[in-house]
Amino acid sequence: VQLAESGGGSVQAGGSLRLSCAASKYTYTSYCLAWFRQAPGKEREEVARVEGYEAVWYSDSVKGRVTVARDSAINGMYLQMNNLKPEDTGVYFCAARPMSGGNCYGDYNDWGQGTQVTVSS
Protein backbone atom coordinates (compact mmCIF):
# COMPACT_ATOMS: atom_id res chain seq x y z
CA VAL A 1 0.00 0.00 0.00
CA GLN A 2 1.22 3.51 -0.81
CA LEU A 3 1.02 6.10 1.94
CA ALA A 4 1.16 9.90 1.82
CA GLU A 5 1.38 12.18 4.83
CA SER A 6 0.21 15.77 4.96
CA GLY A 7 -0.56 18.45 7.51
CA GLY A 8 2.86 19.23 8.88
CA GLY A 9 4.02 22.77 9.49
CA SER A 10 5.56 25.23 11.90
CA VAL A 11 3.78 26.19 15.10
CA GLN A 12 4.62 27.73 18.43
CA ALA A 13 4.69 25.69 21.61
CA GLY A 14 1.18 25.02 22.83
CA GLY A 15 -0.23 24.97 19.34
CA SER A 16 -1.96 22.18 17.45
CA LEU A 17 -1.55 20.31 14.20
CA ARG A 18 -3.52 17.56 12.51
CA LEU A 19 -1.54 15.15 10.39
CA SER A 20 -3.18 12.93 7.81
CA CYS A 21 -2.02 9.69 6.25
CA ALA A 22 -3.79 8.82 3.02
CA ALA A 23 -3.54 5.28 1.68
CA SER A 24 -3.77 4.12 -1.92
CA LYS A 25 -6.31 1.45 -1.07
CA TYR A 26 -8.76 0.32 1.61
CA THR A 27 -6.90 -0.42 4.83
CA TYR A 28 -9.54 -0.82 7.54
CA THR A 29 -9.53 -4.62 7.51
CA SER A 30 -6.13 -5.26 5.97
CA TYR A 31 -3.53 -3.04 7.62
CA CYS A 32 -2.49 -1.79 11.01
CA LEU A 33 -1.24 1.79 10.82
CA ALA A 34 1.29 3.67 12.87
CA TRP A 35 2.91 7.09 13.22
CA PHE A 36 6.64 7.39 13.70
CA ARG A 37 8.76 10.48 14.09
CA GLN A 38 12.43 11.20 13.64
CA ALA A 39 14.03 14.16 15.32
CA PRO A 40 17.34 15.56 14.05
CA GLY A 41 20.18 13.34 15.17
CA LYS A 42 17.88 10.80 16.77
CA GLU A 43 16.52 7.42 15.82
CA ARG A 44 13.03 7.01 14.47
CA GLU A 45 10.51 6.31 17.23
CA GLU A 46 6.94 5.06 17.15
CA VAL A 47 4.55 7.53 18.75
CA ALA A 48 1.06 6.18 18.03
CA ARG A 49 -0.66 3.34 16.26
CA VAL A 50 -4.02 1.84 15.47
CA GLU A 51 -4.00 -1.81 16.43
CA GLY A 52 -6.60 -3.99 14.82
CA TYR A 53 -9.78 -2.18 13.87
CA GLU A 54 -10.01 0.56 16.51
CA ALA A 55 -7.64 -0.05 19.42
CA VAL A 56 -4.96 2.58 19.81
CA TRP A 57 -1.60 2.89 21.51
CA TYR A 58 0.48 5.95 22.39
CA SER A 59 4.05 6.40 23.51
CA ASP A 60 4.56 8.02 26.88
CA SER A 61 6.10 11.04 25.17
CA VAL A 62 2.80 12.01 23.51
CA LYS A 63 0.13 10.34 25.65
CA GLY A 64 -2.56 12.78 26.71
CA ARG A 65 -1.70 15.25 23.96
CA VAL A 66 -2.45 13.36 20.76
CA THR A 67 -5.28 11.34 19.29
CA VAL A 68 -4.91 8.77 16.53
CA ALA A 69 -7.77 7.22 14.61
CA ARG A 70 -8.59 5.68 11.30
CA ASP A 71 -10.08 8.04 8.72
CA SER A 72 -12.29 6.27 6.21
CA ALA A 73 -12.40 9.33 3.95
CA ILE A 74 -8.74 8.84 3.04
CA ASN A 75 -8.47 5.09 3.64
CA GLY A 76 -5.92 5.96 6.26
CA MET A 77 -5.64 7.72 9.59
CA TYR A 78 -5.04 11.05 11.25
CA LEU A 79 -2.97 12.24 14.18
CA GLN A 80 -4.39 15.20 16.10
CA MET A 81 -1.61 16.80 18.12
CA ASN A 82 -2.37 19.38 20.81
CA ASN A 83 -0.22 21.29 23.29
CA LEU A 84 2.79 20.76 21.08
CA LYS A 85 6.25 21.03 22.59
CA PRO A 86 9.61 21.83 20.97
CA GLU A 87 10.64 18.21 21.55
CA ASP A 88 7.83 17.15 19.19
CA THR A 89 9.85 18.62 16.31
CA GLY A 90 10.78 16.11 13.64
CA VAL A 91 9.70 14.37 10.48
CA TYR A 92 6.53 12.36 10.98
CA PHE A 93 6.01 9.19 8.98
CA CYS A 94 3.07 6.88 8.68
CA ALA A 95 3.62 3.18 8.19
CA ALA A 96 1.54 0.08 7.57
CA ARG A 97 1.84 -3.61 8.34
CA PRO A 98 -0.52 -6.41 7.47
CA MET A 99 -3.57 -7.29 9.54
CA SER A 100 -5.69 -10.41 9.50
CA GLY A 101 -8.76 -11.04 11.60
CA GLY A 102 -8.05 -7.90 13.56
CA ASN A 103 -4.53 -8.99 14.46
CA CYS A 104 -1.42 -7.17 13.29
CA TYR A 105 1.57 -9.17 12.13
CA GLY A 106 4.89 -8.74 10.41
CA ASP A 107 6.99 -5.63 10.01
CA TYR A 108 6.14 -2.12 8.91
CA ASN A 109 7.19 -2.45 5.28
CA ASP A 110 5.13 0.34 3.74
CA TRP A 111 6.11 3.93 4.55
CA GLY A 112 5.15 7.40 3.47
CA GLN A 113 7.63 10.12 2.56
CA GLY A 114 7.15 12.03 5.81
CA THR A 115 5.92 15.46 6.78
CA GLN A 116 7.92 18.01 8.77
CA VAL A 117 6.66 19.31 12.10
CA THR A 118 8.54 22.19 13.70
CA VAL A 119 7.58 23.52 17.13
CA SER A 120 9.25 26.69 18.33
CA SER A 121 9.48 27.82 21.93
mmCIF file of N, CA and C in Angstrom, residues 44-118:
data_model
loop_
_atom_site.group_PDB
_atom_site.id
_atom_site.type_symbol
_atom_site.label_atom_id
_atom_site.label_comp_id
_atom_site.label_asym_id
_atom_site.label_seq_id
_atom_site.Cartn_x
_atom_site.Cartn_y
_atom_site.Cartn_z
ATOM 1 N N ARG A 44 14.459 6.959 14.687
ATOM 2 C CA ARG A 44 13.027 7.005 14.468
ATOM 3 C C ARG A 44 12.321 6.297 15.612
ATOM 4 N N GLU A 45 11.255 6.907 16.136
ATOM 5 C CA GLU A 45 10.505 6.315 17.227
ATOM 6 C C GLU A 45 9.026 6.258 16.876
ATOM 7 N N GLU A 46 8.377 5.200 17.352
ATOM 8 C CA GLU A 46 6.943 5.064 17.152
ATOM 9 C C GLU A 46 6.228 5.886 18.209
ATOM 10 N N VAL A 47 5.248 6.680 17.801
ATOM 11 C CA VAL A 47 4.545 7.532 18.750
ATOM 12 C C VAL A 47 3.080 7.170 18.912
ATOM 13 N N ALA A 48 2.469 6.544 17.918
ATOM 14 C CA ALA A 48 1.058 6.178 18.029
ATOM 15 C C ALA A 48 0.739 5.132 16.966
ATOM 16 N N ARG A 49 -0.249 4.323 17.257
ATOM 17 C CA ARG A 49 -0.662 3.343 16.262
ATOM 18 C C ARG A 49 -2.109 2.936 16.478
ATOM 19 N N VAL A 50 -2.705 2.453 15.411
ATOM 20 C CA VAL A 50 -4.021 1.842 15.469
ATOM 21 C C VAL A 50 -3.799 0.342 15.357
ATOM 22 N N GLU A 51 -4.178 -0.364 16.395
ATOM 23 C CA GLU A 51 -4.004 -1.809 16.432
ATOM 24 C C GLU A 51 -5.341 -2.474 16.123
ATOM 25 N N GLY A 52 -5.338 -3.370 15.167
ATOM 26 C CA GLY A 52 -6.600 -3.992 14.822
ATOM 27 C C GLY A 52 -7.533 -2.972 14.190
ATOM 28 N N TYR A 53 -8.808 -3.062 14.501
ATOM 29 C CA TYR A 53 -9.776 -2.179 13.869
ATOM 30 C C TYR A 53 -9.834 -0.793 14.516
ATOM 31 N N GLU A 54 -9.824 -0.729 15.849
ATOM 32 C CA GLU A 54 -10.015 0.560 16.505
ATOM 33 C C GLU A 54 -9.088 0.805 17.690
ATOM 34 N N ALA A 55 -8.485 -0.228 18.243
ATOM 35 C CA ALA A 55 -7.643 -0.051 19.421
ATOM 36 C C ALA A 55 -6.456 0.839 19.086
ATOM 37 N N VAL A 56 -6.059 1.651 20.055
ATOM 38 C CA VAL A 56 -4.957 2.581 19.814
ATOM 39 C C VAL A 56 -3.901 2.438 20.907
ATOM 40 N N TRP A 57 -2.726 2.894 20.576
ATOM 41 C CA TRP A 57 -1.598 2.892 21.511
ATOM 42 C C TRP A 57 -0.831 4.179 21.326
ATOM 43 N N TYR A 58 -0.309 4.735 22.434
ATOM 44 C CA TYR A 58 0.483 5.952 22.389
ATOM 45 C C TYR A 58 1.774 5.771 23.185
ATOM 46 N N SER A 59 2.826 6.387 22.719
ATOM 47 C CA SER A 59 4.047 6.405 23.511
ATOM 48 C C SER A 59 3.872 7.357 24.679
ATOM 49 N N ASP A 60 4.648 7.155 25.707
ATOM 50 C CA ASP A 60 4.559 8.024 26.883
ATOM 51 C C ASP A 60 4.872 9.477 26.536
ATOM 52 N N SER A 61 5.682 9.682 25.522
ATOM 53 C CA SER A 61 6.096 11.043 25.174
ATOM 54 C C SER A 61 4.956 11.885 24.605
ATOM 55 N N VAL A 62 3.901 11.249 24.106
ATOM 56 C CA VAL A 62 2.801 12.008 23.511
ATOM 57 C C VAL A 62 1.453 11.726 24.172
ATOM 58 N N LYS A 63 1.402 10.742 25.041
ATOM 59 C CA LYS A 63 0.130 10.343 25.653
ATOM 60 C C LYS A 63 -0.529 11.524 26.346
ATOM 61 N N GLY A 64 -1.814 11.685 26.116
ATOM 62 C CA GLY A 64 -2.561 12.785 26.710
ATOM 63 C C GLY A 64 -2.600 14.038 25.860
ATOM 64 N N ARG A 65 -1.777 14.075 24.812
ATOM 65 C CA ARG A 65 -1.703 15.253 23.963
ATOM 66 C C ARG A 65 -2.087 14.961 22.516
ATOM 67 N N VAL A 66 -2.146 13.695 22.148
ATOM 68 C CA VAL A 66 -2.453 13.357 20.762
ATOM 69 C C VAL A 66 -3.579 12.338 20.706
ATOM 70 N N THR A 67 -4.235 12.318 19.557
ATOM 71 C CA THR A 67 -5.280 11.344 19.287
ATOM 72 C C THR A 67 -5.047 10.769 17.910
ATOM 73 N N VAL A 68 -5.067 9.440 17.821
ATOM 74 C CA VAL A 68 -4.911 8.774 16.530
ATOM 75 C C VAL A 68 -6.181 7.991 16.244
ATOM 76 N N ALA A 69 -6.577 7.978 14.996
ATOM 77 C CA ALA A 69 -7.767 7.221 14.615
ATOM 78 C C ALA A 69 -7.734 6.982 13.120
ATOM 79 N N ARG A 70 -8.426 5.929 12.734
ATOM 80 C CA ARG A 70 -8.586 5.685 11.299
ATOM 81 C C ARG A 70 -9.506 6.746 10.711
ATOM 82 N N ASP A 71 -9.272 7.051 9.443
ATOM 83 C CA ASP A 71 -10.081 8.035 8.725
ATOM 84 C C ASP A 71 -10.537 7.388 7.428
ATOM 85 N N SER A 72 -11.791 7.008 7.370
ATOM 86 C CA SER A 72 -12.291 6.272 6.209
ATOM 87 C C SER A 72 -12.288 7.128 4.952
ATOM 88 N N ALA A 73 -12.342 8.436 5.109
ATOM 89 C CA ALA A 73 -12.398 9.326 3.946
ATOM 90 C C ALA A 73 -11.127 9.257 3.111
ATOM 91 N N ILE A 74 -10.026 8.902 3.754
ATOM 92 C CA ILE A 74 -8.744 8.845 3.044
ATOM 93 C C ILE A 74 -8.152 7.444 3.084
ATOM 94 N N ASN A 75 -8.960 6.473 3.509
ATOM 95 C CA ASN A 75 -8.473 5.085 3.638
ATOM 96 C C ASN A 75 -7.262 4.988 4.545
ATOM 97 N N GLY A 76 -7.125 5.940 5.442
ATOM 98 C CA GLY A 76 -5.923 5.956 6.260
ATOM 99 C C GLY A 76 -6.213 6.333 7.689
ATOM 100 N N MET A 77 -5.484 7.321 8.199
ATOM 101 C CA MET A 77 -5.645 7.717 9.587
ATOM 102 C C MET A 77 -5.198 9.160 9.756
ATOM 103 N N TYR A 78 -5.511 9.725 10.913
ATOM 104 C CA TYR A 78 -5.043 11.048 11.247
ATOM 105 C C TYR A 78 -4.359 11.016 12.613
ATOM 106 N N LEU A 79 -3.603 12.053 12.880
ATOM 107 C CA LEU A 79 -2.970 12.244 14.184
ATOM 108 C C LEU A 79 -3.229 13.682 14.600
ATOM 109 N N GLN A 80 -4.105 13.866 15.560
ATOM 110 C CA GLN A 80 -4.393 15.196 16.097
ATOM 111 C C GLN A 80 -3.431 15.446 17.243
ATOM 112 N N MET A 81 -2.623 16.479 17.108
ATOM 113 C CA MET A 81 -1.613 16.796 18.120
ATOM 114 C C MET A 81 -1.919 18.144 18.753
ATOM 115 N N ASN A 82 -2.068 18.162 20.052
ATOM 116 C CA ASN A 82 -2.366 19.376 20.809
ATOM 117 C C ASN A 82 -1.253 19.659 21.805
ATOM 118 N N ASN A 83 -1.224 20.889 22.293
ATOM 119 C CA ASN A 83 -0.223 21.286 23.289
ATOM 120 C C ASN A 83 1.172 20.839 22.845
ATOM 121 N N LEU A 84 1.516 21.190 21.622
ATOM 122 C CA LEU A 84 2.795 20.759 21.077
ATOM 123 C C LEU A 84 3.965 21.386 21.828
ATOM 124 N N LYS A 85 5.035 20.602 21.902
ATOM 125 C CA LYS A 85 6.251 21.027 22.590
ATOM 126 C C LYS A 85 7.418 21.046 21.601
ATOM 127 N N PRO A 86 8.448 21.820 21.876
ATOM 128 C CA PRO A 86 9.607 21.828 20.966
ATOM 129 C C PRO A 86 10.179 20.433 20.724
ATOM 130 N N GLU A 87 10.117 19.575 21.710
ATOM 131 C CA GLU A 87 10.637 18.212 21.546
ATOM 132 C C GLU A 87 9.778 17.340 20.623
ATOM 133 N N ASP A 88 8.644 17.861 20.183
ATOM 134 C CA ASP A 88 7.834 17.153 19.187
ATOM 135 C C ASP A 88 8.346 17.414 17.767
ATOM 136 N N THR A 89 9.299 18.289 17.622
ATOM 137 C CA THR A 89 9.854 18.618 16.314
ATOM 138 C C THR A 89 10.481 17.389 15.668
ATOM 139 N N GLY A 90 10.202 17.221 14.372
ATOM 140 C CA GLY A 90 10.781 16.107 13.641
ATOM 141 C C GLY A 90 9.997 15.843 12.374
ATOM 142 N N VAL A 91 10.432 14.833 11.650
ATOM 143 C CA VAL A 91 9.696 14.370 10.479
ATOM 144 C C VAL A 91 8.785 13.231 10.919
ATOM 145 N N TYR A 92 7.523 13.367 10.593
ATOM 146 C CA TYR A 92 6.533 12.364 10.976
ATOM 147 C C TYR A 92 6.201 11.481 9.778
ATOM 148 N N PHE A 93 6.273 10.181 10.007
ATOM 149 C CA PHE A 93 6.012 9.192 8.977
ATOM 150 C C PHE A 93 4.835 8.324 9.372
ATOM 151 N N CYS A 94 4.040 7.927 8.413
ATOM 152 C CA CYS A 94 3.074 6.878 8.684
ATOM 153 C C CYS A 94 3.574 5.589 8.037
ATOM 154 N N ALA A 95 3.161 4.485 8.635
ATOM 155 C CA ALA A 95 3.624 3.178 8.185
ATOM 156 C C ALA A 95 2.494 2.173 8.325
ATOM 157 N N ALA A 96 2.576 1.101 7.554
ATOM 158 C CA ALA A 96 1.540 0.078 7.572
ATOM 159 C C ALA A 96 2.162 -1.307 7.641
ATOM 160 N N ARG A 97 1.470 -2.198 8.350
ATOM 161 C CA ARG A 97 1.842 -3.606 8.342
ATOM 162 C C ARG A 97 0.567 -4.421 8.223
ATOM 163 N N PRO A 98 0.685 -5.637 7.764
ATOM 164 C CA PRO A 98 -0.520 -6.410 7.475
ATOM 165 C C PRO A 98 -1.357 -6.718 8.717
ATOM 166 N N MET A 99 -2.635 -6.912 8.490
ATOM 167 C CA MET A 99 -3.566 -7.289 9.539
ATOM 168 C C MET A 99 -4.487 -8.374 9.010
ATOM 169 N N SER A 100 -4.764 -9.341 9.866
ATOM 170 C CA SER A 100 -5.685 -10.412 9.497
ATOM 171 C C SER A 100 -6.561 -10.751 10.693
ATOM 172 N N GLY A 101 -7.855 -10.726 10.499
ATOM 173 C CA GLY A 101 -8.764 -11.041 11.596
ATOM 174 C C GLY A 101 -8.631 -10.103 12.768
ATOM 175 N N GLY A 102 -8.219 -8.893 12.504
ATOM 176 C CA GLY A 102 -8.048 -7.900 13.560
ATOM 177 C C GLY A 102 -6.707 -7.947 14.256
ATOM 178 N N ASN A 103 -5.851 -8.856 13.859
ATOM 179 C CA ASN A 103 -4.527 -8.993 14.462
ATOM 180 C C ASN A 103 -3.443 -8.489 13.517
ATOM 181 N N CYS A 104 -2.538 -7.688 14.066
ATOM 182 C CA CYS A 104 -1.420 -7.173 13.288
ATOM 183 C C CYS A 104 -0.289 -8.199 13.265
ATOM 184 N N TYR A 105 0.440 -8.244 12.178
ATOM 185 C CA TYR A 105 1.567 -9.167 12.131
ATOM 186 C C TYR A 105 2.607 -8.628 11.163
ATOM 187 N N GLY A 106 3.822 -9.138 11.315
ATOM 188 C CA GLY A 106 4.887 -8.744 10.409
ATOM 189 C C GLY A 106 5.464 -7.376 10.733
ATOM 190 N N ASP A 107 6.297 -6.905 9.840
ATOM 191 C CA ASP A 107 6.991 -5.630 10.011
ATOM 192 C C ASP A 107 6.273 -4.511 9.267
ATOM 193 N N TYR A 108 6.625 -3.288 9.644
ATOM 194 C CA TYR A 108 6.142 -2.115 8.914
ATOM 195 C C TYR A 108 6.991 -2.010 7.644
ATOM 196 N N ASN A 109 6.449 -2.460 6.540
ATOM 197 C CA ASN A 109 7.188 -2.447 5.280
ATOM 198 C C ASN A 109 6.765 -1.345 4.328
ATOM 199 N N ASP A 110 5.632 -0.725 4.592
ATOM 200 C CA ASP A 110 5.127 0.344 3.736
ATOM 201 C C ASP A 110 5.207 1.657 4.509
ATOM 202 N N TRP A 111 5.868 2.644 3.897
ATOM 203 C CA TRP A 111 6.113 3.931 4.552
ATOM 204 C C TRP A 111 5.762 5.078 3.627
ATOM 205 N N GLY A 112 5.328 6.177 4.225
ATOM 206 C CA GLY A 112 5.153 7.400 3.470
ATOM 207 C C GLY A 112 6.459 8.164 3.398
ATOM 208 N N GLN A 113 6.407 9.326 2.752
ATOM 209 C CA GLN A 113 7.625 10.120 2.561
ATOM 210 C C GLN A 113 7.925 11.041 3.734
ATOM 211 N N GLY A 114 6.957 11.210 4.623
ATOM 212 C CA GLY A 114 7.154 12.026 5.814
ATOM 213 C C GLY A 114 6.665 13.448 5.640
ATOM 214 N N THR A 115 6.318 14.063 6.761
ATOM 215 C CA THR A 115 5.917 15.460 6.778
ATOM 216 C C THR A 115 6.598 16.130 7.968
ATOM 217 N N GLN A 116 7.126 17.325 7.746
ATOM 218 C CA GLN A 116 7.923 18.011 8.766
ATOM 219 C C GLN A 116 7.030 18.748 9.753
ATOM 220 N N VAL A 117 7.316 18.560 11.024
ATOM 221 C CA VAL A 117 6.663 19.307 12.104
ATOM 222 C C VAL A 117 7.749 20.055 12.859
ATOM 223 N N THR A 118 7.575 21.356 12.977
ATOM 224 C CA THR A 118 8.538 22.187 13.704
ATOM 225 C C THR A 118 7.792 22.988 14.764
#
